[in-house]
Amino acid sequence: MTARGGAAETVVITGANRGIGLALAARFARAGRRVIAACREPAAAGALRALAGDGAVRLEPLDVRDADSVARFSAALAGETVDVLINNAGITGGERQSLADMDYAAWLHALEVNTLAPFRLAVALLPSLRRAARPRIVTLSSQMGSLQRRSAGSYAYRSSKAAVNKLMQTLAVELEADGIVVCPVHPGWVRTDMGGAAAEISVGASADGLFALIEALTPEHSGRFWTWEGKEHPW
Ligand code: NAP
């Protein structure tokens, strides 16, 4: 896909140093997109730096939880077009998420990273997104945040993803007039540090599916929750 004027589209990916974020950076770069790969410690991001060696991937420092870091990141992109923002960075909210033992500090941390940060970043990058011919904001949510699914535990993680779903739906309504497509997505249960070794699919399969979905997104898709397989997910 090319952006306005025939240039390759620019895709911003947060948490791009490992897991699904890294696989997405590799997938979009392989397809010839300009990738701006954001992570907390670019100097320590070995696999990402290897990708960047090809020239299609630019590394930028970004701690999505830190408002100053987000401001520095958006300043570094000022005047540039961003076609796709992928809010990928996410955390589980810690091990202690039960009735008997809840880590409230870790819960707040999860809300900052999984819920507030995607909103803050979307707002910070709006000027760059508004320059794009087909702007899209895609936020990695989870089926664990779906209100239709009934299962116990993981209170911090589930609530942070349910909340980001509502945020993204609301943002979609508000940005409709700008032609900005906004979608939360479930990437599958993926073998990463977060998903664990027993998870169902590889990072490559998840990234391939998300790539195809993101390429195909139209205003019709906006404000709806999608899976990596391109199916609509119940809220
Ligand atoms: P992961 O392997 O644990 O990687 C998480 C990524 O987020 C890392 O790059 C991490 O960077 C980054 N991150 C965490 N806090 C950050 C912060 N404050 N600022 C910037 N980056 C930060 O997780 P994953 O499995 O790839 O998950 C990616 C996304 O998919 C998450 O939003 C997750 O909730 C969602 N998801 C995953 C699954 C699954 O099965 N894996 C299922 C549903 C949804 P550091 O290396 O610096 O920590």
PDB file of C-alpha atoms and ligand atoms in Angstrom:
ATOM      1  CA  MET A   1       0.000   0.000   0.000  1.00  0.00           C
ATOM      2  CA  THR A   2       1.336   3.433  -0.843  1.00  0.00           C
ATOM      3  CA  ALA A   3       0.503   6.658   0.911  1.00  0.00           C
ATOM      4  CA  ARG A   4      -0.452   9.983  -0.649  1.00  0.00           C
ATOM      5  CA  GLY A   5       1.957  10.863  -3.486  1.00  0.00           C
ATOM      6  CA  GLY A   6       2.994   7.217  -3.998  1.00  0.00           C
ATOM      7  CA  ALA A   7       5.441   7.005  -1.068  1.00  0.00           C
ATOM      8  CA  ALA A   8       5.427   3.882   1.093  1.00  0.00           C
ATOM      9  CA  GLU A   9       3.114   4.078   4.082  1.00  0.00           C
ATOM     10  CA  THR A  10       4.586   4.841   7.494  1.00  0.00           C
ATOM     11  CA  VAL A  11       3.637   2.539  10.351  1.00  0.00           C
ATOM     12  CA  VAL A  12       4.367   3.368  13.994  1.00  0.00           C
ATOM     13  CA  ILE A  13       4.570   0.338  16.319  1.00  0.00           C
ATOM     14  CA  THR A  14       4.981   0.600  20.086  1.00  0.00           C
ATOM     15  CA  GLY A  15       6.704  -2.107  22.123  1.00  0.00           C
ATOM     16  CA  ALA A  16       8.432  -3.205  18.921  1.00  0.00           C
ATOM     17  CA  ASN A  17      11.485  -4.817  20.546  1.00  0.00           C
ATOM     18  CA  ARG A  18       9.973  -8.245  21.229  1.00  0.00           C
ATOM     19  CA  GLY A  19       6.881 -10.413  20.909  1.00  0.00           C
ATOM     20  CA  ILE A  20       4.061  -9.418  18.573  1.00  0.00           C
ATOM     21  CA  GLY A  21       5.455  -5.890  18.164  1.00  0.00           C
ATOM     22  CA  LEU A  22       8.751  -7.183  16.806  1.00  0.00           C
ATOM     23  CA  ALA A  23       6.949  -9.580  14.442  1.00  0.00           C
ATOM     24  CA  LEU A  24       4.737  -6.738  13.205  1.00  0.00           C
ATOM     25  CA  ALA A  25       7.794  -4.544  12.583  1.00  0.00           C
ATOM     26  CA  ALA A  26       9.372  -7.345  10.543  1.00  0.00           C
ATOM     27  CA  ARG A  27       6.118  -8.008   8.636  1.00  0.00           C
ATOM     28  CA  PHE A  28       5.486  -4.394   7.664  1.00  0.00           C
ATOM     29  CA  ALA A  29       9.154  -3.874   6.743  1.00  0.00           C
ATOM     30  CA  ARG A  30       9.082  -7.010   4.562  1.00  0.00           C
ATOM     31  CA  ALA A  31       6.071  -5.532   2.749  1.00  0.00           C
ATOM     32  CA  GLY A  32       8.033  -2.375   2.009  1.00  0.00           C
ATOM     33  CA  ARG A  33       6.433  -0.081   4.562  1.00  0.00           C
ATOM     34  CA  ARG A  34       8.426   2.552   6.473  1.00  0.00           C
ATOM     35  CA  VAL A  35       8.391   1.309  10.046  1.00  0.00           C
ATOM     36  CA  ILE A  36       8.953   3.565  13.034  1.00  0.00           C
ATOM     37  CA  ALA A  37       9.672   1.022  15.748  1.00  0.00           C
ATOM     38  CA  ALA A  38       9.300   2.451  19.224  1.00  0.00           C
ATOM     39  CA  CYS A  39      10.630   0.798  22.337  1.00  0.00           C
ATOM     40  CA  ARG A  40      11.868   1.704  25.789  1.00  0.00           C
ATOM     41  CA  GLU A  41      15.525   0.870  25.206  1.00  0.00           C
ATOM     42  CA  PRO A  42      16.542   0.964  21.550  1.00  0.00           C
ATOM     43  CA  ALA A  43      20.200   0.402  22.490  1.00  0.00           C
ATOM     44  CA  ALA A  44      19.292  -2.967  24.052  1.00  0.00           C
ATOM     45  CA  ALA A  45      16.834  -4.048  21.317  1.00  0.00           C
ATOM     46  CA  GLY A  46      19.104  -6.487  19.494  1.00  0.00           C
ATOM     47  CA  ALA A  47      16.563  -8.157  17.196  1.00  0.00           C
ATOM     48  CA  LEU A  48      14.989  -4.850  16.281  1.00  0.00           C
ATOM     49  CA  ARG A  49      18.374  -3.280  15.582  1.00  0.00           C
ATOM     50  CA  ALA A  50      19.142  -6.179  13.250  1.00  0.00           C
ATOM     51  CA  LEU A  51      15.926  -5.374  11.345  1.00  0.00           C
ATOM     52  CA  ALA A  52      16.811  -1.693  11.302  1.00  0.00           C
ATOM     53  CA  GLY A  53      20.050  -2.590   9.575  1.00  0.00           C
ATOM     54  CA  ASP A  54      17.995  -3.128   6.407  1.00  0.00           C
ATOM     55  CA  GLY A  55      17.079   0.554   6.400  1.00  0.00           C
ATOM     56  CA  ALA A  56      13.277   0.144   6.379  1.00  0.00           C
ATOM     57  CA  VAL A  57      13.001   0.335  10.161  1.00  0.00           C
ATOM     58  CA  ARG A  58      13.761   3.403  12.243  1.00  0.00           C
ATOM     59  CA  LEU A  59      14.125   3.039  15.981  1.00  0.00           C
ATOM     60  CA  GLU A  60      12.790   5.653  18.380  1.00  0.00           C
ATOM     61  CA  PRO A  61      12.823   5.631  22.185  1.00  0.00           C
ATOM     62  CA  LEU A  62       9.379   5.532  23.783  1.00  0.00           C
ATOM     63  CA  ASP A  63       8.061   4.577  27.190  1.00  0.00           C
ATOM     64  CA  VAL A  64       4.313   4.706  26.554  1.00  0.00           C
ATOM     65  CA  ARG A  65       3.596   5.110  30.267  1.00  0.00           C
ATOM     66  CA  ASP A  66       5.622   8.324  30.500  1.00  0.00           C
ATOM     67  CA  ALA A  67       3.858  11.485  29.253  1.00  0.00           C
ATOM     68  CA  ASP A  68       7.194  13.270  28.689  1.00  0.00           C
ATOM     69  CA  SER A  69       8.474  10.363  26.628  1.00  0.00           C
ATOM     70  CA  VAL A  70       5.301  10.428  24.499  1.00  0.00           C
ATOM     71  CA  ALA A  71       5.742  14.187  24.008  1.00  0.00           C
ATOM     72  CA  ARG A  72       9.378  13.708  22.920  1.00  0.00           C
ATOM     73  CA  PHE A  73       8.313  10.911  20.579  1.00  0.00           C
ATOM     74  CA  SER A  74       5.601  12.967  18.881  1.00  0.00           C
ATOM     75  CA  ALA A  75       8.005  15.926  18.627  1.00  0.00           C
ATOM     76  CA  ALA A  76      10.499  13.660  16.845  1.00  0.00           C
ATOM     77  CA  LEU A  77       7.758  12.852  14.302  1.00  0.00           C
ATOM     78  CA  ALA A  78       6.486  16.442  13.916  1.00  0.00           C
ATOM     79  CA  GLY A  79       5.742  17.304  10.303  1.00  0.00           C
ATOM     80  CA  GLU A  80       5.850  13.651   9.230  1.00  0.00           C
ATOM     81  CA  THR A  81       2.911  11.612   7.987  1.00  0.00           C
ATOM     82  CA  VAL A  82       1.856   8.559   9.977  1.00  0.00           C
ATOM     83  CA  ASP A  83      -0.495   6.252   8.081  1.00  0.00           C
ATOM     84  CA  VAL A  84      -0.876   3.604  10.789  1.00  0.00           C
ATOM     85  CA  LEU A  85      -0.405   3.781  14.553  1.00  0.00           C
ATOM     86  CA  ILE A  86      -0.236   0.365  16.199  1.00  0.00           C
ATOM     87  CA  ASN A  87      -0.580   0.552  19.980  1.00  0.00           C
ATOM     88  CA  ASN A  88       1.021  -2.782  20.758  1.00  0.00           C
ATOM     89  CA  ALA A  89       2.887  -2.251  24.051  1.00  0.00           C
ATOM     90  CA  GLY A  90       1.080  -4.013  26.864  1.00  0.00           C
ATOM     91  CA  ILE A  91       1.527  -5.715  30.208  1.00  0.00           C
ATOM     92  CA  THR A  92      -0.433  -8.245  32.229  1.00  0.00           C
ATOM     93  CA  GLY A  93      -0.666  -6.315  35.493  1.00  0.00           C
ATOM     94  CA  GLY A  94       1.395  -8.766  37.510  1.00  0.00           C
ATOM     95  CA  GLU A  95       0.958 -12.168  39.072  1.00  0.00           C
ATOM     96  CA  ARG A  96      -1.273 -11.151  41.970  1.00  0.00           C
ATOM     97  CA  GLN A  97      -4.754 -10.619  40.496  1.00  0.00           C
ATOM     98  CA  SER A  98      -7.006 -12.692  42.696  1.00  0.00           C
ATOM     99  CA  LEU A  99      -9.665 -11.971  45.307  1.00  0.00           C
ATOM    100  CA  ALA A 100      -7.285 -13.202  47.966  1.00  0.00           C
ATOM    101  CA  ASP A 101      -4.300 -11.256  46.744  1.00  0.00           C
ATOM    102  CA  MET A 102      -4.590  -8.198  44.512  1.00  0.00           C
ATOM    103  CA  ASP A 103      -1.597  -6.054  43.602  1.00  0.00           C
ATOM    104  CA  TYR A 104      -3.268  -2.643  43.248  1.00  0.00           C
ATOM    105  CA  ALA A 105      -0.057  -0.871  42.242  1.00  0.00           C
ATOM    106  CA  ALA A 106       0.456  -3.332  39.383  1.00  0.00           C
ATOM    107  CA  TRP A 107      -3.198  -2.870  38.388  1.00  0.00           C
ATOM    108  CA  LEU A 108      -2.722   0.905  38.126  1.00  0.00           C
ATOM    109  CA  HIS A 109       0.456   0.296  36.137  1.00  0.00           C
ATOM    110  CA  ALA A 110      -1.507  -1.939  33.723  1.00  0.00           C
ATOM    111  CA  LEU A 111      -4.165   0.733  33.308  1.00  0.00           C
ATOM    112  CA  GLU A 112      -1.465   3.290  32.493  1.00  0.00           C
ATOM    113  CA  VAL A 113       0.189   1.081  29.868  1.00  0.00           C
ATOM    114  CA  ASN A 114      -2.802  -0.768  28.376  1.00  0.00           C
ATOM    115  CA  THR A 115      -5.519   1.871  28.635  1.00  0.00           C
ATOM    116  CA  LEU A 116      -4.269   5.440  29.068  1.00  0.00           C
ATOM    117  CA  ALA A 117      -1.186   5.136  26.847  1.00  0.00           C
ATOM    118  CA  PRO A 118      -2.974   4.139  23.606  1.00  0.00           C
ATOM    119  CA  PHE A 119      -5.256   7.154  24.038  1.00  0.00           C
ATOM    120  CA  ARG A 120      -2.405   9.535  24.874  1.00  0.00           C
ATOM    121  CA  LEU A 121      -0.364   8.328  21.913  1.00  0.00           C
ATOM    122  CA  ALA A 122      -3.284   8.586  19.501  1.00  0.00           C
ATOM    123  CA  VAL A 123      -3.898  12.174  20.569  1.00  0.00           C
ATOM    124  CA  ALA A 124      -0.181  13.028  20.371  1.00  0.00           C
ATOM    125  CA  LEU A 125       0.100  11.651  16.828  1.00  0.00           C
ATOM    126  CA  LEU A 126      -3.148  13.127  15.484  1.00  0.00           C
ATOM    127  CA  PRO A 127      -1.378  15.865  13.469  1.00  0.00           C
ATOM    128  CA  SER A 128       0.735  13.191  11.730  1.00  0.00           C
ATOM    129  CA  LEU A 129      -2.258  10.880  11.228  1.00  0.00           C
ATOM    130  CA  ARG A 130      -4.330  13.716   9.749  1.00  0.00           C
ATOM    131  CA  ARG A 131      -1.693  14.102   7.012  1.00  0.00           C
ATOM    132  CA  ALA A 132      -2.319  10.513   5.810  1.00  0.00           C
ATOM    133  CA  ALA A 133      -4.623   9.501   2.960  1.00  0.00           C
ATOM    134  CA  ARG A 134      -5.947   6.458   4.868  1.00  0.00           C
ATOM    135  CA  PRO A 135      -5.114   6.911   8.545  1.00  0.00           C
ATOM    136  CA  ARG A 136      -5.660   3.991  10.938  1.00  0.00           C
ATOM    137  CA  ILE A 137      -5.217   3.587  14.711  1.00  0.00           C
ATOM    138  CA  VAL A 138      -5.035  -0.058  15.761  1.00  0.00           C
ATOM    139  CA  THR A 139      -4.804  -1.022  19.422  1.00  0.00           C
ATOM    140  CA  LEU A 140      -3.820  -4.487  20.597  1.00  0.00           C
ATOM    141  CA  SER A 141      -6.590  -5.406  22.979  1.00  0.00           C
ATOM    142  CA  SER A 142      -7.536  -8.935  23.997  1.00  0.00           C
ATOM    143  CA  GLN A 143     -10.455 -11.328  24.012  1.00  0.00           C
ATOM    144  CA  MET A 144      -9.851 -11.321  27.784  1.00  0.00           C
ATOM    145  CA  GLY A 145     -11.390  -7.829  27.842  1.00  0.00           C
ATOM    146  CA  SER A 146     -14.560  -8.952  26.063  1.00  0.00           C
ATOM    147  CA  LEU A 147     -17.740  -8.537  28.117  1.00  0.00           C
ATOM    148  CA  GLN A 148     -19.301 -11.502  26.270  1.00  0.00           C
ATOM    149  CA  ARG A 149     -16.743 -13.936  27.650  1.00  0.00           C
ATOM    150  CA  ARG A 150     -17.280 -15.077  31.210  1.00  0.00           C
ATOM    151  CA  SER A 151     -14.243 -16.345  33.090  1.00  0.00           C
ATOM    152  CA  ALA A 152     -12.608 -15.591  36.415  1.00  0.00           C
ATOM    153  CA  GLY A 153      -9.405 -13.893  37.513  1.00  0.00           C
ATOM    154  CA  SER A 154      -6.925 -11.604  35.693  1.00  0.00           C
ATOM    155  CA  TYR A 155      -8.879  -8.600  36.993  1.00  0.00           C
ATOM    156  CA  ALA A 156      -6.225  -6.018  36.180  1.00  0.00           C
ATOM    157  CA  TYR A 157      -5.568  -7.239  32.663  1.00  0.00           C
ATOM    158  CA  ARG A 158      -9.222  -7.828  31.762  1.00  0.00           C
ATOM    159  CA  SER A 159     -10.375  -4.443  33.042  1.00  0.00           C
ATOM    160  CA  SER A 160      -7.546  -2.591  31.269  1.00  0.00           C
ATOM    161  CA  LYS A 161      -8.442  -4.219  27.938  1.00  0.00           C
ATOM    162  CA  ALA A 162     -12.218  -3.793  28.374  1.00  0.00           C
ATOM    163  CA  ALA A 163     -11.592  -0.116  29.083  1.00  0.00           C
ATOM    164  CA  VAL A 164      -9.340   0.384  26.082  1.00  0.00           C
ATOM    165  CA  ASN A 165     -12.010  -1.202  23.882  1.00  0.00           C
ATOM    166  CA  LYS A 166     -14.514   1.433  24.987  1.00  0.00           C
ATOM    167  CA  LEU A 167     -11.930   4.189  24.545  1.00  0.00           C
ATOM    168  CA  MET A 168     -11.196   3.083  20.998  1.00  0.00           C
ATOM    169  CA  GLN A 169     -14.895   2.837  20.129  1.00  0.00           C
ATOM    170  CA  THR A 170     -15.411   6.371  21.419  1.00  0.00           C
ATOM    171  CA  LEU A 171     -12.325   7.665  19.618  1.00  0.00           C
ATOM    172  CA  ALA A 172     -13.642   6.115  16.394  1.00  0.00           C
ATOM    173  CA  VAL A 173     -16.829   8.138  16.706  1.00  0.00           C
ATOM    174  CA  GLU A 174     -14.947  11.354  17.367  1.00  0.00           C
ATOM    175  CA  LEU A 175     -12.395  10.839  14.587  1.00  0.00           C
ATOM    176  CA  GLU A 176     -14.901   9.714  11.963  1.00  0.00           C
ATOM    177  CA  ALA A 177     -15.089  13.216  10.528  1.00  0.00           C
ATOM    178  CA  ASP A 178     -11.295  13.149  10.042  1.00  0.00           C
ATOM    179  CA  GLY A 179     -11.540   9.840   8.183  1.00  0.00           C
ATOM    180  CA  ILE A 180      -9.385   8.148  10.820  1.00  0.00           C
ATOM    181  CA  VAL A 181     -10.213   4.473  11.264  1.00  0.00           C
ATOM    182  CA  VAL A 182      -9.907   3.270  14.873  1.00  0.00           C
ATOM    183  CA  CYS A 183     -10.064  -0.398  15.865  1.00  0.00           C
ATOM    184  CA  PRO A 184      -9.142  -2.538  18.843  1.00  0.00           C
ATOM    185  CA  VAL A 185      -7.891  -5.980  17.791  1.00  0.00           C
ATOM    186  CA  HIS A 186      -7.399  -9.379  19.417  1.00  0.00           C
ATOM    187  CA  PRO A 187      -4.111 -10.838  18.120  1.00  0.00           C
ATOM    188  CA  GLY A 188      -4.874 -14.465  19.007  1.00  0.00           C
ATOM    189  CA  TRP A 189      -3.311 -16.399  21.862  1.00  0.00           C
ATOM    190  CA  VAL A 190       0.292 -15.975  20.823  1.00  0.00           C
ATOM    191  CA  ARG A 191       3.560 -17.636  21.889  1.00  0.00           C
ATOM    192  CA  THR A 192       5.393 -14.667  23.421  1.00  0.00           C
ATOM    193  CA  ASP A 193       6.748 -13.827  26.869  1.00  0.00           C
ATOM    194  CA  MET A 194       3.189 -12.774  27.726  1.00  0.00           C
ATOM    195  CA  GLY A 195       1.264 -15.545  25.953  1.00  0.00           C
ATOM    196  CA  GLY A 196       3.600 -18.317  27.115  1.00  0.00           C
ATOM    197  CA  ALA A 197       4.979 -21.378  25.356  1.00  0.00           C
ATOM    198  CA  ALA A 198       1.632 -23.226  25.394  1.00  0.00           C
ATOM    199  CA  ALA A 199      -0.171 -20.532  23.381  1.00  0.00           C
ATOM    200  CA  GLU A 200      -1.953 -21.456  20.167  1.00  0.00           C
ATOM    201  CA  ILE A 201      -0.212 -19.488  17.439  1.00  0.00           C
ATOM    202  CA  SER A 202       3.219 -18.130  16.524  1.00  0.00           C
ATOM    203  CA  VAL A 203       4.102 -14.445  16.414  1.00  0.00           C
ATOM    204  CA  GLY A 204       4.489 -14.828  12.657  1.00  0.00           C
ATOM    205  CA  ALA A 205       0.935 -16.127  12.215  1.00  0.00           C
ATOM    206  CA  SER A 206      -0.452 -13.341  14.392  1.00  0.00           C
ATOM    207  CA  ALA A 207       1.547 -10.669  12.560  1.00  0.00           C
ATOM    208  CA  ASP A 208       0.523 -12.043   9.130  1.00  0.00           C
ATOM    209  CA  GLY A 209      -3.136 -11.909  10.124  1.00  0.00           C
ATOM    210  CA  LEU A 210      -2.894  -8.459  11.670  1.00  0.00           C
ATOM    211  CA  PHE A 211      -0.993  -7.185   8.629  1.00  0.00           C
ATOM    212  CA  ALA A 212      -3.750  -8.381   6.273  1.00  0.00           C
ATOM    213  CA  LEU A 213      -6.435  -6.891   8.517  1.00  0.00           C
ATOM    214  CA  ILE A 214      -4.690  -3.524   8.861  1.00  0.00           C
ATOM    215  CA  GLU A 215      -4.105  -3.324   5.099  1.00  0.00           C
ATOM    216  CA  ALA A 216      -7.815  -3.935   4.493  1.00  0.00           C
ATOM    217  CA  LEU A 217      -9.273  -1.577   7.117  1.00  0.00           C
ATOM    218  CA  THR A 218     -11.834   0.907   5.798  1.00  0.00           C
ATOM    219  CA  PRO A 219     -14.150   3.394   7.536  1.00  0.00           C
ATOM    220  CA  GLU A 220     -16.715   0.553   7.584  1.00  0.00           C
ATOM    221  CA  HIS A 221     -14.478  -1.313  10.059  1.00  0.00           C
ATOM    222  CA  SER A 222     -14.005   1.642  12.374  1.00  0.00           C
ATOM    223  CA  GLY A 223     -15.262   1.506  15.949  1.00  0.00           C
ATOM    224  CA  ARG A 224     -15.513  -2.290  15.847  1.00  0.00           C
ATOM    225  CA  PHE A 225     -13.444  -5.008  17.524  1.00  0.00           C
ATOM    226  CA  TRP A 226     -11.573  -7.404  15.194  1.00  0.00           C
ATOM    227  CA  THR A 227      -9.524 -10.579  15.476  1.00  0.00           C
ATOM    228  CA  TRP A 228      -6.209 -11.273  13.773  1.00  0.00           C
ATOM    229  CA  GLU A 229      -8.195 -13.498  11.405  1.00  0.00           C
ATOM    230  CA  GLY A 230     -10.275 -10.550  10.212  1.00  0.00           C
ATOM    231  CA  LYS A 231     -13.418 -11.681  12.046  1.00  0.00           C
ATOM    232  CA  GLU A 232     -15.494  -9.317  14.134  1.00  0.00           C
ATOM    233  CA  HIS A 233     -15.043  -9.984  17.864  1.00  0.00           C
ATOM    234  CA  PRO A 234     -17.993  -9.527  20.223  1.00  0.00           C
ATOM    235  CA  TRP A 235     -17.427  -6.660  22.666  1.00  0.00           C
TER     236      TRP A 235
HETATM  237  P1  NAP B   1       5.244  -9.252  25.364  1.00  0.00           P
HETATM  238  O1  NAP B   1       5.956 -10.309  24.604  1.00  0.00           O
HETATM  239  O2  NAP B   1       5.195  -9.312  26.840  1.00  0.00           O
HETATM  240  O3  NAP B   1       5.840  -7.827  24.887  1.00  0.00           O
HETATM  241  C1  NAP B   1       5.290  -6.665  25.457  1.00  0.00           C
HETATM  242  C2  NAP B   1       5.904  -5.464  24.775  1.00  0.00           C
HETATM  243  O4  NAP B   1       5.343  -4.289  25.378  1.00  0.00           O
HETATM  244  C3  NAP B   1       7.413  -5.392  24.952  1.00  0.00           C
HETATM  245  O5  NAP B   1       8.007  -4.866  23.794  1.00  0.00           O
HETATM  246  C4  NAP B   1       7.546  -4.398  26.106  1.00  0.00           C
HETATM  247  O6  NAP B   1       8.778  -3.693  26.136  1.00  0.00           O
HETATM  248  C5  NAP B   1       6.419  -3.449  25.746  1.00  0.00           C
HETATM  249  N1  NAP B   1       6.107  -2.554  26.853  1.00  0.00           N
HETATM  250  C6  NAP B   1       5.655  -2.854  28.091  1.00  0.00           C
HETATM  251  N2  NAP B   1       5.553  -1.738  28.830  1.00  0.00           N
HETATM  252  C7  NAP B   1       5.965  -0.704  28.042  1.00  0.00           C
HETATM  253  C8  NAP B   1       6.098   0.692  28.238  1.00  0.00           C
HETATM  254  N3  NAP B   1       5.792   1.280  29.408  1.00  0.00           N
HETATM  255  N4  NAP B   1       6.532   1.442  27.187  1.00  0.00           N
HETATM  256  C9  NAP B   1       6.847   0.873  26.017  1.00  0.00           C
HETATM  257  N5  NAP B   1       6.763  -0.444  25.776  1.00  0.00           N
HETATM  258  C10 NAP B   1       6.320  -1.222  26.788  1.00  0.00           C
HETATM  259  O7  NAP B   1       3.722  -9.170  24.882  1.00  0.00           O
HETATM  260  P2  NAP B   1       3.017  -9.632  23.509  1.00  0.00           P
HETATM  261  O8  NAP B   1       2.495 -10.990  23.731  1.00  0.00           O
HETATM  262  O9  NAP B   1       3.904  -9.362  22.358  1.00  0.00           O
HETATM  263  O10 NAP B   1       1.765  -8.654  23.506  1.00  0.00           O
HETATM  264  C11 NAP B   1       1.646  -7.514  22.671  1.00  0.00           C
HETATM  265  C12 NAP B   1       0.249  -6.946  22.825  1.00  0.00           C
HETATM  266  O11 NAP B   1      -0.719  -7.947  22.473  1.00  0.00           O
HETATM  267  C13 NAP B   1      -0.087  -6.525  24.261  1.00  0.00           C
HETATM  268  O12 NAP B   1      -0.858  -5.349  24.237  1.00  0.00           O
HETATM  269  C14 NAP B   1      -0.914  -7.706  24.776  1.00  0.00           C
HETATM  270  O13 NAP B   1      -1.768  -7.328  25.826  1.00  0.00           O
HETATM  271  C15 NAP B   1      -1.648  -8.112  23.521  1.00  0.00           C
HETATM  272  N6  NAP B   1      -2.120  -9.501  23.550  1.00  0.00           N
HETATM  273  C16 NAP B   1      -1.236 -10.542  23.584  1.00  0.00           C
HETATM  274  C17 NAP B   1      -1.717 -11.848  23.592  1.00  0.00           C
HETATM  275  C18 NAP B   1      -0.812 -13.053  23.599  1.00  0.00           C
HETATM  276  O14 NAP B   1      -1.306 -14.188  23.616  1.00  0.00           O
HETATM  277  N7  NAP B   1       0.523 -12.888  23.573  1.00  0.00           N
HETATM  278  C19 NAP B   1      -3.116 -12.095  23.564  1.00  0.00           C
HETATM  279  C20 NAP B   1      -3.976 -11.010  23.529  1.00  0.00           C
HETATM  280  C21 NAP B   1      -3.474  -9.727  23.517  1.00  0.00           C
HETATM  281  P3  NAP B   1       9.975  -4.069  27.171  1.00  0.00           P
HETATM  282  O15 NAP B   1      10.776  -5.158  26.505  1.00  0.00           O
HETATM  283  O16 NAP B   1      10.723  -2.780  27.315  1.00  0.00           O
HETATM  284  O17 NAP B   1       9.336  -4.552  28.440  1.00  0.00           O
END
